[in-house]
PDB file of C-alpha atoms in Angstrom:
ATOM      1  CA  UNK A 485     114.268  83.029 134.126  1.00  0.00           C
ATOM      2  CA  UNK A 486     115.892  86.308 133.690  1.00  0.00           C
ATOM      3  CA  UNK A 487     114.455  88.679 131.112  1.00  0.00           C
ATOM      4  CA  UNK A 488     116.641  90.713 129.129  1.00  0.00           C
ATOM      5  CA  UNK A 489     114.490  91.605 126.110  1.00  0.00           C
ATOM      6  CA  UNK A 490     111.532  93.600 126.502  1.00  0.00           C
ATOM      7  CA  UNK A 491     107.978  93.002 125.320  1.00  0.00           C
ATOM      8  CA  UNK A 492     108.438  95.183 122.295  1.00  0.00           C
ATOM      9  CA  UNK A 493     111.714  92.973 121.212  1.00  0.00           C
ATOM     10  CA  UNK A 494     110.007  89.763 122.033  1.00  0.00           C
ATOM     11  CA  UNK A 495     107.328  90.835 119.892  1.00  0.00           C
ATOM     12  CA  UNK A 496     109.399  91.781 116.390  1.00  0.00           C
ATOM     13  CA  UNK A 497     111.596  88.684 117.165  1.00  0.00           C
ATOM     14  CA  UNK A 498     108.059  86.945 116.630  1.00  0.00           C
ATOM     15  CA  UNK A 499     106.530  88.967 114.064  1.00  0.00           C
ATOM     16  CA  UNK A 500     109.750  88.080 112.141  1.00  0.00           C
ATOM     17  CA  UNK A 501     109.641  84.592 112.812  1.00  0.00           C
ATOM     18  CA  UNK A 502     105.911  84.048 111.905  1.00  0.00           C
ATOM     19  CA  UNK A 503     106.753  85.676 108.372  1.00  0.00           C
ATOM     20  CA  UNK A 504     109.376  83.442 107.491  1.00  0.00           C
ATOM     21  CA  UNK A 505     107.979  80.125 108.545  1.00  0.00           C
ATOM     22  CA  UNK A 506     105.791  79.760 106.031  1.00  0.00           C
ATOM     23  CA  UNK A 507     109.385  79.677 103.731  1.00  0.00           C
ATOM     24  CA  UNK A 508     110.397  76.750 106.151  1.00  0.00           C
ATOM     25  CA  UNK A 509     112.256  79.120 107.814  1.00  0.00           C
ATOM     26  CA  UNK A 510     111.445  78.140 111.516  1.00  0.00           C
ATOM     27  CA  UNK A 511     113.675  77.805 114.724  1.00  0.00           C
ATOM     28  CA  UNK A 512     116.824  79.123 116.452  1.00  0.00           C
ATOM     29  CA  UNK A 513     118.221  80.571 113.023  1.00  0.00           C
ATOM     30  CA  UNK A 514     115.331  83.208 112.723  1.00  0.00           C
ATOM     31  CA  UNK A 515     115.021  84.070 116.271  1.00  0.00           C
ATOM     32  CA  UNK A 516     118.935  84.794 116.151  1.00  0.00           C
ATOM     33  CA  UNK A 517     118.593  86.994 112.769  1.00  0.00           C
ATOM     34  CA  UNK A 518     115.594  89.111 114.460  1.00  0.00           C
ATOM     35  CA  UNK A 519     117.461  89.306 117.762  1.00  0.00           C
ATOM     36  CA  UNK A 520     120.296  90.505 115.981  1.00  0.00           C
ATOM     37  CA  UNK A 521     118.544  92.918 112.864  1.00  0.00           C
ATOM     38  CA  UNK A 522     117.679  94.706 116.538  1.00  0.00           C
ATOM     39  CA  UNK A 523     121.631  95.225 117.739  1.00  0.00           C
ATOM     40  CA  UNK A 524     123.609  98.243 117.166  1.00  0.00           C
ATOM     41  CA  UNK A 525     126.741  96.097 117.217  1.00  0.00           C
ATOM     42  CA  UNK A 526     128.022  92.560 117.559  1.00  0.00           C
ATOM     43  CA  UNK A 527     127.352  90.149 120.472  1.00  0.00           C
ATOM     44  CA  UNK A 528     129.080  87.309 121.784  1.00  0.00           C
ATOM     45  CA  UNK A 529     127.268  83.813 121.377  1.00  0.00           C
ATOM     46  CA  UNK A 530     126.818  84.030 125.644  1.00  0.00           C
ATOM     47  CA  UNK A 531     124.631  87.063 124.959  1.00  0.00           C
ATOM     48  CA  UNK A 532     122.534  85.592 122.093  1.00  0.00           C
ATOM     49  CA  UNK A 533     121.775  82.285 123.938  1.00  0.00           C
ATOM     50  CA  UNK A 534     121.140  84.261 127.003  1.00  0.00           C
ATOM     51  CA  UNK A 535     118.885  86.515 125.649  1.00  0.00           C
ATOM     52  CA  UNK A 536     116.898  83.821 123.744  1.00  0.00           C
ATOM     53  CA  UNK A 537     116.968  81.634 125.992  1.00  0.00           C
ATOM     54  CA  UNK A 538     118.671  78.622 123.828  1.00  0.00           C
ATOM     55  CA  UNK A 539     122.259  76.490 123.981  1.00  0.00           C
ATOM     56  CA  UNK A 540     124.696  78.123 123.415  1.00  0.00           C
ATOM     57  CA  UNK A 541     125.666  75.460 120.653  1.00  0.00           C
ATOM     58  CA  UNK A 542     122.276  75.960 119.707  1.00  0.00           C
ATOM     59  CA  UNK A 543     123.178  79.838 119.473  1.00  0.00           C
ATOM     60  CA  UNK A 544     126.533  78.847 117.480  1.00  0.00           C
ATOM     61  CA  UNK A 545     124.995  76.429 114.878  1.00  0.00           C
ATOM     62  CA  UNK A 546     122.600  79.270 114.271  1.00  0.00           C
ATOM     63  CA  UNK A 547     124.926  82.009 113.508  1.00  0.00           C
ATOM     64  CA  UNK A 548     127.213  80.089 111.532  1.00  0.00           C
ATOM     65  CA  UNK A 549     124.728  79.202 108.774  1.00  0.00           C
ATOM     66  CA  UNK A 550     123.216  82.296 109.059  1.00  0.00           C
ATOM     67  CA  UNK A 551     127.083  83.917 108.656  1.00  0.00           C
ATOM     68  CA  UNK A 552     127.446  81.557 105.726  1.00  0.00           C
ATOM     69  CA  UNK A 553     124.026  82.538 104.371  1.00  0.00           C
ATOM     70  CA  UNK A 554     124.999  86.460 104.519  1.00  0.00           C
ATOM     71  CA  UNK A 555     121.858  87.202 106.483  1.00  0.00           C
ATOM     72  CA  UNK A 556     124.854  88.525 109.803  1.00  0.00           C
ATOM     73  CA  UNK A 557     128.065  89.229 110.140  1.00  0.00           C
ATOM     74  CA  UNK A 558     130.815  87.592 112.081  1.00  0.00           C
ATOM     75  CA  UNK A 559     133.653  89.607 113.875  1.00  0.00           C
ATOM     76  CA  UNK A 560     136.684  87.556 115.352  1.00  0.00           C
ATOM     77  CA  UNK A 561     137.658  83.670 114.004  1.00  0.00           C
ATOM     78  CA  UNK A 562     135.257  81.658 111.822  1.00  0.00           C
ATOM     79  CA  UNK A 563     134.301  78.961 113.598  1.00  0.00           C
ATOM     80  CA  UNK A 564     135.374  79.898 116.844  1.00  0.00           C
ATOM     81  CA  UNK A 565     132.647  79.882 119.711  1.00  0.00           C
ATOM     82  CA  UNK A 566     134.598  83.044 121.168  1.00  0.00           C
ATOM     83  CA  UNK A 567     133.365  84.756 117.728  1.00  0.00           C
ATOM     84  CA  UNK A 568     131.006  87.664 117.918  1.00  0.00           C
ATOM     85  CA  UNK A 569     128.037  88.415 115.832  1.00  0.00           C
ATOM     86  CA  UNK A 570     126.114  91.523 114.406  1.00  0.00           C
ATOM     87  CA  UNK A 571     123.839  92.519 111.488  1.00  0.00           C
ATOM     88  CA  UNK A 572     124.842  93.156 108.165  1.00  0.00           C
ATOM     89  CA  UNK A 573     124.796  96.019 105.960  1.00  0.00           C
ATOM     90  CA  UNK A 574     125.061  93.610 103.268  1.00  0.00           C
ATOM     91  CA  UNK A 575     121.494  92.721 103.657  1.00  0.00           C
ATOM     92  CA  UNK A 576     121.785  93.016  99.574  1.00  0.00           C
ATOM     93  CA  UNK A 577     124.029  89.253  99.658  1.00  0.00           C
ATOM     94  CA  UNK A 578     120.973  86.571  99.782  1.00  0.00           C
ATOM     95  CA  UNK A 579     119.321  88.858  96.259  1.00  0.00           C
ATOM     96  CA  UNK A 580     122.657  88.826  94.392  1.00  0.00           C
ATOM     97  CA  UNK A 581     122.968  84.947  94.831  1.00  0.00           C
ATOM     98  CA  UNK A 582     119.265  84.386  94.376  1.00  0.00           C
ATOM     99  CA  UNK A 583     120.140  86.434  91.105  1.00  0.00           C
ATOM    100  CA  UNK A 584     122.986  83.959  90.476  1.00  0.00           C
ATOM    101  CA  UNK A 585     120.557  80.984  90.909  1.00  0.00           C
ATOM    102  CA  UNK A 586     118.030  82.646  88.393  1.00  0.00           C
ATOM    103  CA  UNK A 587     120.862  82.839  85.979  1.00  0.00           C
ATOM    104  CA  UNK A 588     121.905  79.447  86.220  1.00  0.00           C
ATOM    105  CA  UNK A 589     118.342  77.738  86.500  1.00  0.00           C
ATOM    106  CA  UNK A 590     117.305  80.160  83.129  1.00  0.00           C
ATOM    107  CA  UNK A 591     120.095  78.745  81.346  1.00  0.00           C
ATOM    108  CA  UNK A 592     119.668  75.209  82.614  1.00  0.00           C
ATOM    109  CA  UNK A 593     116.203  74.574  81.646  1.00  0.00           C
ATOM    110  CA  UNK A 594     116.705  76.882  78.188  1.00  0.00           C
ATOM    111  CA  UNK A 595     119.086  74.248  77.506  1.00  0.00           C
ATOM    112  CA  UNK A 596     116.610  71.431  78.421  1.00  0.00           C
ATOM    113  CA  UNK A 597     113.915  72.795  76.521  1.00  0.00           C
ATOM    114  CA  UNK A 598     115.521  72.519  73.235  1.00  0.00           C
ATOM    115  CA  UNK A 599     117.089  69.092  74.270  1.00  0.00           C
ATOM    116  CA  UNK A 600     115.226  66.492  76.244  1.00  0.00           C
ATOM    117  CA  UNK A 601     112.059  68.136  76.881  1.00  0.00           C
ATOM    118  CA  UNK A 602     109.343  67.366  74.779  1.00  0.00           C
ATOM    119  CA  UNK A 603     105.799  69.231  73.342  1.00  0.00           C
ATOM    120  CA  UNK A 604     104.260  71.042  76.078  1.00  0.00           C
ATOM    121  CA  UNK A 605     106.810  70.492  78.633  1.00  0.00           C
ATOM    122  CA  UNK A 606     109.673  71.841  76.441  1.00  0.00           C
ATOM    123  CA  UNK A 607     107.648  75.077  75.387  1.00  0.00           C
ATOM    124  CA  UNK A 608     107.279  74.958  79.795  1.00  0.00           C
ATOM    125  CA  UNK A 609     110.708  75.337  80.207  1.00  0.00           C
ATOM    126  CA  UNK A 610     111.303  77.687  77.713  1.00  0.00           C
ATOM    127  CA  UNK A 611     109.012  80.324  79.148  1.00  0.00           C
ATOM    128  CA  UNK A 612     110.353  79.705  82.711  1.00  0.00           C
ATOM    129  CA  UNK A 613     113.641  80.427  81.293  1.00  0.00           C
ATOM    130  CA  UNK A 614     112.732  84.006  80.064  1.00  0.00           C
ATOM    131  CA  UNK A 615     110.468  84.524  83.698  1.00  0.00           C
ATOM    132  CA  UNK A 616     113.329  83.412  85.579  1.00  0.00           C
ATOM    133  CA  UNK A 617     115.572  85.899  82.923  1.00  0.00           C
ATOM    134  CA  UNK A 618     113.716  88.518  83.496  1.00  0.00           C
ATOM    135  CA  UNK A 619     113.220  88.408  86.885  1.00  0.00           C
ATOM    136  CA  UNK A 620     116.897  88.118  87.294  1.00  0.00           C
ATOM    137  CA  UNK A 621     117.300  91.165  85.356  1.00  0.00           C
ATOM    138  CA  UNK A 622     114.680  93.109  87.540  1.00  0.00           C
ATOM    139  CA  UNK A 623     116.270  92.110  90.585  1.00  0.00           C
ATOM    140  CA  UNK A 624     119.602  93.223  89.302  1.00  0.00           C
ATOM    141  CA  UNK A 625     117.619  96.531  88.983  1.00  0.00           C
ATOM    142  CA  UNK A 626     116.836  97.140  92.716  1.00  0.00           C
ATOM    143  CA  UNK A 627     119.996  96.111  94.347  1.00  0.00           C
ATOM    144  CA  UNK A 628     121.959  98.532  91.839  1.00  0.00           C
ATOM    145  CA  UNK A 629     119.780 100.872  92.809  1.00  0.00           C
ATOM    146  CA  UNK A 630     120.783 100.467  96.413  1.00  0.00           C
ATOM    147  CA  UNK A 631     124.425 100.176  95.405  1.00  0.00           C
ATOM    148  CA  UNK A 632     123.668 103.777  94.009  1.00  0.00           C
ATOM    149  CA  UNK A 633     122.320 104.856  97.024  1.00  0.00           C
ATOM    150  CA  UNK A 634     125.169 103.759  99.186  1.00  0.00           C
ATOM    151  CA  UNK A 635     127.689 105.369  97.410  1.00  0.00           C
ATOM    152  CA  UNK A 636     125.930 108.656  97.115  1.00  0.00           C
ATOM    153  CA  UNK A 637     125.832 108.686 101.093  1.00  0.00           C
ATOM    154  CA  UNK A 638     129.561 107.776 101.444  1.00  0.00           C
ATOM    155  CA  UNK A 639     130.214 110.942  99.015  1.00  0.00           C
ATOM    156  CA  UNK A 640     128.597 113.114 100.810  1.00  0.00           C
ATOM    157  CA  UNK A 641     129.966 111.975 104.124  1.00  0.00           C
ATOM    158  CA  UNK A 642     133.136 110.571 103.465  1.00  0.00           C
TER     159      UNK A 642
ATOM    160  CA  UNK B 674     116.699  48.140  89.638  1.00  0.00           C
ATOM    161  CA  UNK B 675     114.873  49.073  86.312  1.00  0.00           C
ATOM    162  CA  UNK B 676     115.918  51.917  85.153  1.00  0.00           C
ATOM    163  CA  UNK B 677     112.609  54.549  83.358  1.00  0.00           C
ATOM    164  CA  UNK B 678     115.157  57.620  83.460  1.00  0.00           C
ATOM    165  CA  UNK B 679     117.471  58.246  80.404  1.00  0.00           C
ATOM    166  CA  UNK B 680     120.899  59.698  81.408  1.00  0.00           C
ATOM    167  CA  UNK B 681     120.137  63.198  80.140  1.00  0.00           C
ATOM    168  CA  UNK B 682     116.533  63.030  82.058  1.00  0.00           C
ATOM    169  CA  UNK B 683     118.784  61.896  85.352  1.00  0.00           C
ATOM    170  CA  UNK B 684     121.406  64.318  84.561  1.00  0.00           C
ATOM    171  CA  UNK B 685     119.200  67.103  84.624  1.00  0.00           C
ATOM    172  CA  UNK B 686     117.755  66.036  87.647  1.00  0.00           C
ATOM    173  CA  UNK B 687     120.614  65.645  89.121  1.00  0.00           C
ATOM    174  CA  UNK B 688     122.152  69.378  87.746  1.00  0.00           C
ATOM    175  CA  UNK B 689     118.318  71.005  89.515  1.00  0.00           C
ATOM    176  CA  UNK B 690     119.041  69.112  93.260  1.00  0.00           C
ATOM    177  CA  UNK B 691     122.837  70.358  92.216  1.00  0.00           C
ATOM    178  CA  UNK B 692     121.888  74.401  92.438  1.00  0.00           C
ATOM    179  CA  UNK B 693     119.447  74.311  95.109  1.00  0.00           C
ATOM    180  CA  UNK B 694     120.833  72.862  97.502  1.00  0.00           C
ATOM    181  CA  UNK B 695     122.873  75.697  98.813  1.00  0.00           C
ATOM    182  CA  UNK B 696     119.288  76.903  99.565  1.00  0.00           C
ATOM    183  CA  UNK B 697     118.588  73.829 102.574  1.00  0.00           C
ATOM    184  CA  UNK B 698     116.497  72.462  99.140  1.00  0.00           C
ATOM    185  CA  UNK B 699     117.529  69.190  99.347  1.00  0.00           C
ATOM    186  CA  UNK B 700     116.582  65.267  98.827  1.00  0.00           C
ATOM    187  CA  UNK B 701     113.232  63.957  97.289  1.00  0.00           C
ATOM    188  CA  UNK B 702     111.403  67.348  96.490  1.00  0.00           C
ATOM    189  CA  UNK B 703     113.522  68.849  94.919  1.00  0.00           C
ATOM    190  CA  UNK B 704     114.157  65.737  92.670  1.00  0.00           C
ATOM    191  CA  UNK B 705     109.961  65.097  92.837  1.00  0.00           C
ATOM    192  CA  UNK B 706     110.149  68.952  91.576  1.00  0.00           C
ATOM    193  CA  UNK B 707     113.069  68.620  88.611  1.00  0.00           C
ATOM    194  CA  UNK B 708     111.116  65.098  87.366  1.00  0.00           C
ATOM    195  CA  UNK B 709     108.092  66.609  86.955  1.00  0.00           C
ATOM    196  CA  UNK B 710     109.112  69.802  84.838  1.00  0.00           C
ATOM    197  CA  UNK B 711     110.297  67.426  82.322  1.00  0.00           C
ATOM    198  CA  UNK B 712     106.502  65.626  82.429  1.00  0.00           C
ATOM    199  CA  UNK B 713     103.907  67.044  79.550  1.00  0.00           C
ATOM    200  CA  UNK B 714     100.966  65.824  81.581  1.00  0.00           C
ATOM    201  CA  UNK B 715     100.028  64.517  85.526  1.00  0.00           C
ATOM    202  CA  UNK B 716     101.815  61.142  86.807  1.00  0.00           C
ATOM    203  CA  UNK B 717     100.867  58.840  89.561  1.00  0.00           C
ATOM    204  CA  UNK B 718     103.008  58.547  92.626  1.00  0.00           C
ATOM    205  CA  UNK B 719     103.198  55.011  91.885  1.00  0.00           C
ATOM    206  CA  UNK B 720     105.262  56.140  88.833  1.00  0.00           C
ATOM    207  CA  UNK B 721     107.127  59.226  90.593  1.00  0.00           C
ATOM    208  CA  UNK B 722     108.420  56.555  93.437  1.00  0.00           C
ATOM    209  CA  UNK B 723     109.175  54.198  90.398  1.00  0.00           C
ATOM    210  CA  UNK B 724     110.952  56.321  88.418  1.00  0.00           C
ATOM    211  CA  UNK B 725     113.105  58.139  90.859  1.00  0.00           C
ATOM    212  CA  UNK B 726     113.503  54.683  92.991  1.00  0.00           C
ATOM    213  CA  UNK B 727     112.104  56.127  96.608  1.00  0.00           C
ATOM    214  CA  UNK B 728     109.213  55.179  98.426  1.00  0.00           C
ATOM    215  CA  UNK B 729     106.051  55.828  97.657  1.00  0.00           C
ATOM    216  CA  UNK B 730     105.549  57.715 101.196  1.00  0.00           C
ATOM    217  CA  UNK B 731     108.685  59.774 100.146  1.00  0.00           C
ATOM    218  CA  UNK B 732     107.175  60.565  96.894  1.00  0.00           C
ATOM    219  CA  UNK B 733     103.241  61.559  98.559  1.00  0.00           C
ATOM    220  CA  UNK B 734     104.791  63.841 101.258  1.00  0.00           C
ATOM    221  CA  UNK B 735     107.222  65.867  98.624  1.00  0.00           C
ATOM    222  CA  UNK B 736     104.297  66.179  95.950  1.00  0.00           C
ATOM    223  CA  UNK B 737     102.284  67.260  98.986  1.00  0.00           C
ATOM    224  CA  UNK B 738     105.155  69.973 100.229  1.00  0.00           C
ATOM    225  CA  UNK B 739     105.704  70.838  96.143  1.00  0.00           C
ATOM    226  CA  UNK B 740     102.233  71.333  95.858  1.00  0.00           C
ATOM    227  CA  UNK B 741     101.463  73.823  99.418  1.00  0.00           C
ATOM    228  CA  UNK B 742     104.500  75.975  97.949  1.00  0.00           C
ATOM    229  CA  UNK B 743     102.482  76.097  94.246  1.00  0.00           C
ATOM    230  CA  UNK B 744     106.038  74.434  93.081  1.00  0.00           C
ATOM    231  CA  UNK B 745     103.490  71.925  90.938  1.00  0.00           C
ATOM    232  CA  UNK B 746     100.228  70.948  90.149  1.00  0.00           C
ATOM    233  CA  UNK B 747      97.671  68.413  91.898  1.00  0.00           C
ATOM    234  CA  UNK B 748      94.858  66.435  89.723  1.00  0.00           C
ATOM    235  CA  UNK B 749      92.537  64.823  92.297  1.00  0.00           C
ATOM    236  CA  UNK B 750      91.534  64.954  95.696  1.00  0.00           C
ATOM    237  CA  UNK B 751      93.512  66.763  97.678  1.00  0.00           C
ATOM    238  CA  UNK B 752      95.975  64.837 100.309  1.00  0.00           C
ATOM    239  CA  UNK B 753      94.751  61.579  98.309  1.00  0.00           C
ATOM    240  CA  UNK B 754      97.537  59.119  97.988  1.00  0.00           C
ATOM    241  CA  UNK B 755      95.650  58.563  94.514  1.00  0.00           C
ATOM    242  CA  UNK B 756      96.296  62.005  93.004  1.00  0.00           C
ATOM    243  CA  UNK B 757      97.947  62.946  89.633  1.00  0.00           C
ATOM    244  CA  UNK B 758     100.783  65.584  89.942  1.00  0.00           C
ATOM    245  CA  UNK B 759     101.957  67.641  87.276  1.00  0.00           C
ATOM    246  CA  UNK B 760     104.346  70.878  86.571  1.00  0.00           C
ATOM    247  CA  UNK B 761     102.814  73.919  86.839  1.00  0.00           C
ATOM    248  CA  UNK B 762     102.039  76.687  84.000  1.00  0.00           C
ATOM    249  CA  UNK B 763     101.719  79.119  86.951  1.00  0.00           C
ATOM    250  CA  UNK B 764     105.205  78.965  87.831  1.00  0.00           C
ATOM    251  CA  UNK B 765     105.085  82.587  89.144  1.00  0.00           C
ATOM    252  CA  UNK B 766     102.991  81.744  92.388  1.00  0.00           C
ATOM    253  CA  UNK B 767     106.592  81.640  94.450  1.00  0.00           C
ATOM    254  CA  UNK B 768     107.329  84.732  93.193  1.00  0.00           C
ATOM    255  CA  UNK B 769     103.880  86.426  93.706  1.00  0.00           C
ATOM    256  CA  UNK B 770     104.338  84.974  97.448  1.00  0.00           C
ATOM    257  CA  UNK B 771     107.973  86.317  97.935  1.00  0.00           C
ATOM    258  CA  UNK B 772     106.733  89.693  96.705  1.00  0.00           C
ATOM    259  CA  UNK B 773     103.597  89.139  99.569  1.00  0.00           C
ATOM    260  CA  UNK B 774     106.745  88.285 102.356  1.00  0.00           C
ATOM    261  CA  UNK B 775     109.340  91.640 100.965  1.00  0.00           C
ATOM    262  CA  UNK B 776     106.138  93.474 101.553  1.00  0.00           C
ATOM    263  CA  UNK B 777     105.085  92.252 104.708  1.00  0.00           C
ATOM    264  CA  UNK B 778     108.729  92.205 106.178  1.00  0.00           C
ATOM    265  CA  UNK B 779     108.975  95.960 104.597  1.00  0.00           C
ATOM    266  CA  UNK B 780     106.316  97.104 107.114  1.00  0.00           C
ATOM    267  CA  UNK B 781     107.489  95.828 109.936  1.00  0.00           C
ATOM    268  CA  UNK B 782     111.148  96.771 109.615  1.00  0.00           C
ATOM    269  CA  UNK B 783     109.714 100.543 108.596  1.00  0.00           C
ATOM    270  CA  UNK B 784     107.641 100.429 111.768  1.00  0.00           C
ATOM    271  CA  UNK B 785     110.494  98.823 114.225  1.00  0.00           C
ATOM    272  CA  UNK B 786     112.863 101.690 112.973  1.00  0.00           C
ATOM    273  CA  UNK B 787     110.376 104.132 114.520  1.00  0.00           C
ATOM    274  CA  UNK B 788     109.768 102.472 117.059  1.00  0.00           C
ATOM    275  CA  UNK B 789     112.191 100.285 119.661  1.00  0.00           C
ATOM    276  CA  UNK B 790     115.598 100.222 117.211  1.00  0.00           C
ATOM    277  CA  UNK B 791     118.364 102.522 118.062  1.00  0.00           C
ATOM    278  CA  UNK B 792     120.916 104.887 116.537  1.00  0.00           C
ATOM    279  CA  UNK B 793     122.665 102.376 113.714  1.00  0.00           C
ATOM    280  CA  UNK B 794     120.249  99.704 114.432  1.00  0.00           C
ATOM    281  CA  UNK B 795     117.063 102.325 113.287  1.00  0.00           C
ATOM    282  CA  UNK B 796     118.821 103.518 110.092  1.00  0.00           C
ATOM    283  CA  UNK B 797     119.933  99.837 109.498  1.00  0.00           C
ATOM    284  CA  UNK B 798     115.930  98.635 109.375  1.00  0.00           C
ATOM    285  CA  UNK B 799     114.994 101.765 107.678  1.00  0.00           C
ATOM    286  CA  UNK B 800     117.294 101.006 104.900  1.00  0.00           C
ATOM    287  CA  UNK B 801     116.093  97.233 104.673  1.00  0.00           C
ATOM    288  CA  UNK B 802     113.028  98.153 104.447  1.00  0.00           C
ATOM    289  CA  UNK B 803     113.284 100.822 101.222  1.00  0.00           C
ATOM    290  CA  UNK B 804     115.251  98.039 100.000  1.00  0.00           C
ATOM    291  CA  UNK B 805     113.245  95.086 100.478  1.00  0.00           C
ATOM    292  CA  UNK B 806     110.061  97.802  99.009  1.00  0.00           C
ATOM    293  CA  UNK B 807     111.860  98.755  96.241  1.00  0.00           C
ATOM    294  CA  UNK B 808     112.897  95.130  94.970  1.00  0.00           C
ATOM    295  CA  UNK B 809     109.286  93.910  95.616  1.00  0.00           C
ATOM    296  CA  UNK B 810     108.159  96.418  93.276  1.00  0.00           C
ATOM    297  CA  UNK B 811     110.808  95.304  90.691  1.00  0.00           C
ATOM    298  CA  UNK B 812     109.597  91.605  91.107  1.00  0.00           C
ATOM    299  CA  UNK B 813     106.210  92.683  90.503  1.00  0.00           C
ATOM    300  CA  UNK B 814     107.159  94.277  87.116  1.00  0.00           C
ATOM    301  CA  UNK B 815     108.738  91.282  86.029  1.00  0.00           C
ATOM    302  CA  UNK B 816     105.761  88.792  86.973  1.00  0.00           C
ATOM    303  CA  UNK B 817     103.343  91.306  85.407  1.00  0.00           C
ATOM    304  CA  UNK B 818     105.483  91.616  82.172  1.00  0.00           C
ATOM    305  CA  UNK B 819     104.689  87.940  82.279  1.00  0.00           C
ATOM    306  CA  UNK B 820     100.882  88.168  82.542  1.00  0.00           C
ATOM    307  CA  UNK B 821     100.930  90.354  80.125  1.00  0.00           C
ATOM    308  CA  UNK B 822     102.864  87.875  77.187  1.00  0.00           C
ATOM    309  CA  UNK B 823     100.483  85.131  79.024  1.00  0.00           C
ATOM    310  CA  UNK B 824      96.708  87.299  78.112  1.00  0.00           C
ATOM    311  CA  UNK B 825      99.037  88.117  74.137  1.00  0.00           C
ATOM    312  CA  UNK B 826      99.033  84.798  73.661  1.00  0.00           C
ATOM    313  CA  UNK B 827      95.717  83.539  74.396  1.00  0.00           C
ATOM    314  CA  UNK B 828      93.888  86.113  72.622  1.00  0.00           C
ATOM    315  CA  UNK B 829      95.819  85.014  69.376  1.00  0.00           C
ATOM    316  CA  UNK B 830      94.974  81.297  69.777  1.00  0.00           C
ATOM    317  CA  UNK B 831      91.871  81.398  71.562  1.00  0.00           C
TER     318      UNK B 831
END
């Protein structure tokens, strides 16, 4: 079996993947987001299933609902097999649409609370509809912050 | 079939599975989940599998899976196919935990930019990882903002 990643690569690929599992995040799809968080630029899916060791379908099914998560990037045809992948700079994408879920769950059980719900379950919903407000709003927060950020750097080095 | 569900109970069920499934959170738990936030005290699986017509195996291992994540609450021994499950009050646990993962994933990113990444890949990580430490500190305000309203309340109905 032919090495191609070092000890040290191995090693965050696993340190990665033994955070996220608890989240039911386990497998190919990790592996391939570490491998990649390490790249300077994209790889074909040869490379990635090479390097890791899996099928290359395995290496495709991987990227693509990691692409569609916005956890990597895709250069070159969706869907194609001849597609290359690389991180993202986006790494903001999964917050702003777990800030759209927050939204939509808030409203959702706001609604319920002064509908269906009943007693204690209805005064329940109601105060996980202004957590899950303000936590939306906090979030919001940080990734503007970064949003900042970026465009200060592209000012100054335009 | 007998149906225990009103409409507006199933439709809200059915509007929970509806926005999280784009997050791989599909089929009985997340129904299990929606059911029991309308629920002002613990239910049997008997009535869970009743109620939202799946087995009563189904129902055990999504209560279980519900109840590892802190999604809801167990009353009874624990992995007992005899045990009440109800919603949670202390619907901030996945929160607390995400916080727990931003801050664990913060290190290691910080410490692989130092370390093995390279050039775009390095500044790439180190970004992440101000990022990912500067929305778990967000988070944090917003869960203890609700601690806070939590310890208000209690001391003015003791």
């Amino acid at each position: 079996v032919a090495k191609t990643l070092s000890p040290e690569e191995q090693d965050f690929i696993n340190q990665v993947s033994g955070l996220l599992e608890p989240w039911g995040l386990v497998g190919s799809p990790v592996r391939v987001y570490a491998y990649l968080l390490l790249k300077e630029g994209p790889v074909s899916l040869n490379q990635i299933a090479a390097d890791l060791l899996i099928s290359k379908v395995g290496a495709w099914k991987s990227a693509r609902s990691l692409e569609e998560f916005g956890h990597i990037r895709r250069y070159g045809e969706p869907g194609s097999k001849r597609a290359l992948y690389g991180p993202t700079d986006s790494f903001e994408v999964p917050y702003v649409r777990q800030c759209q879920l927050l939204g939509d769950l808030s409203g959702l059980l706001d609604s319920t609370a002064s509908t269906i719900a009943k007693g204690s379950a209805a005064s329940r919903l109601s105060d996980m509809s202004q957590f899950y407000s303000s936590m939306r709003q906090t979030m919001k927060t940080a990734i503007a912050k970064l949003e900042a950020g970026r465009s200060a750097r592209k000012r100054q080095r335009p």
